[in-house]
Amino acid sequence: DENPLAVNLKGTGVVVTTPDISSTPIAGSYNSVNVGSFSDITFVIRNDGNANLNVTATTLGGTNATEFSYQSGGGAFTLAPAGTRDIVVRFSPTSAGFKAASFNISSNDPDENPFLIMLSGTGIAVAGIPINPVTTSPQMAGIEFWVSIDVGTNANPVTDLFGISFNLNYTN
């Protein structure tokens, strides 16, 4: 006859503790990188859960995995709740064209194991750089001289001469 019926309940609550992995950024887009050069992205891996996140391995996979490499922070590690770790991944294309791979993080996260971060970039072929002598000092035997050289073109100037060397040969 009682509507609603009152029932007394008694029990013990249980707090569920789980790790929860996240990353900023959530994907690695390296855009265009010259062949023979590189670009780095720092991924901040975070434990958003309320238990320790135990990362057992970080690996690179996919067709173009060899175009990417860990510079720092990879390997096994543990993050306390709200803890972070920086992992730097480098894209260094060895040939022209679109490249894709995955950054895989194995851990004890119950619903994201492995945690996948997609990586992509495009290798750009670098054409020969035009080098044009502009002016020279007098060229007399036994006397030092200098050469002024423009590297590149007005449409495609070269601003970084890292790794470029010149050999000047003088013949009288």
mmCIF file of N, CA and C in Angstrom, residues 2 16-17 22 29 49 58-60 63 67 69 101 122 126 130 135 161 165 167:
data_model
loop_
_atom_site.group_PDB
_atom_site.id
_atom_site.type_symbol
_atom_site.label_atom_id
_atom_site.label_comp_id
_atom_site.label_asym_id
_atom_site.label_seq_id
_atom_site.Cartn_x
_atom_site.Cartn_y
_atom_site.Cartn_z
ATOM 1 N N GLU A 2 2.110 1.109 0.242
ATOM 2 C CA GLU A 2 2.956 2.303 0.316
ATOM 3 C C GLU A 2 3.456 2.672 -1.071
ATOM 4 N N VAL A 16 37.355 3.807 -8.215
ATOM 5 C CA VAL A 16 38.061 3.144 -9.300
ATOM 6 C C VAL A 16 39.227 4.044 -9.702
ATOM 7 N N THR A 17 40.419 3.479 -9.718
ATOM 8 C CA THR A 17 41.602 4.249 -10.105
ATOM 9 C C THR A 17 42.155 3.684 -11.404
ATOM 10 N N SER A 22 47.131 11.072 -22.539
ATOM 11 C CA SER A 22 46.771 12.062 -23.554
ATOM 12 C C SER A 22 48.055 12.689 -24.086
ATOM 13 N N SER A 29 52.171 16.948 -37.530
ATOM 14 C CA SER A 29 52.215 17.383 -38.926
ATOM 15 C C SER A 29 53.461 18.245 -39.113
ATOM 16 N N GLY A 49 44.618 10.541 -15.650
ATOM 17 C CA GLY A 49 43.904 9.636 -14.752
ATOM 18 C C GLY A 49 44.237 9.876 -13.294
ATOM 19 N N THR A 58 57.899 2.951 -26.279
ATOM 20 C CA THR A 58 57.525 3.914 -27.315
ATOM 21 C C THR A 58 58.181 3.429 -28.600
ATOM 22 N N THR A 59 57.373 3.270 -29.642
ATOM 23 C CA THR A 59 57.894 2.762 -30.907
ATOM 24 C C THR A 59 57.358 3.600 -32.061
ATOM 25 N N LEU A 60 58.043 3.498 -33.195
ATOM 26 C CA LEU A 60 57.598 4.137 -34.423
ATOM 27 C C LEU A 60 57.219 3.032 -35.388
ATOM 28 N N THR A 63 54.774 2.587 -42.792
ATOM 29 C CA THR A 63 55.579 2.498 -44.013
ATOM 30 C C THR A 63 56.840 3.346 -43.974
ATOM 31 N N GLU A 67 61.903 7.402 -41.448
ATOM 32 C CA GLU A 67 62.078 8.828 -41.711
ATOM 33 C C GLU A 67 61.896 9.649 -40.424
ATOM 34 N N SER A 69 62.441 9.752 -35.959
ATOM 35 C CA SER A 69 63.269 9.205 -34.887
ATOM 36 C C SER A 69 63.013 9.955 -33.593
ATOM 37 N N ALA A 101 53.801 7.900 -40.686
ATOM 38 C CA ALA A 101 54.167 6.858 -39.725
ATOM 39 C C ALA A 101 53.294 7.044 -38.493
ATOM 40 N N THR A 122 56.210 16.030 -45.615
ATOM 41 C CA THR A 122 56.558 15.896 -47.025
ATOM 42 C C THR A 122 58.014 16.268 -47.216
ATOM 43 N N VAL A 126 65.762 19.242 -52.969
ATOM 44 C CA VAL A 126 66.476 20.509 -53.071
ATOM 45 C C VAL A 126 67.289 20.480 -54.358
ATOM 46 N N PRO A 130 72.454 27.679 -57.600
ATOM 47 C CA PRO A 130 73.346 28.413 -58.494
ATOM 48 C C PRO A 130 74.332 29.273 -57.709
ATOM 49 N N THR A 135 82.424 39.561 -58.015
ATOM 50 C CA THR A 135 83.611 40.409 -58.175
ATOM 51 C C THR A 135 84.815 39.688 -57.601
ATOM 52 N N LEU A 161 73.920 28.669 -45.040
ATOM 53 C CA LEU A 161 75.012 28.028 -45.758
ATOM 54 C C LEU A 161 75.621 26.876 -44.982
ATOM 55 N N SER A 165 80.661 24.134 -48.717
ATOM 56 C CA SER A 165 82.059 24.560 -48.728
ATOM 57 C C SER A 165 82.444 24.927 -50.154
ATOM 58 N N ASN A 167 85.811 25.470 -52.895
ATOM 59 C CA ASN A 167 87.224 25.322 -53.211
ATOM 60 C C ASN A 167 87.534 26.331 -54.330
#
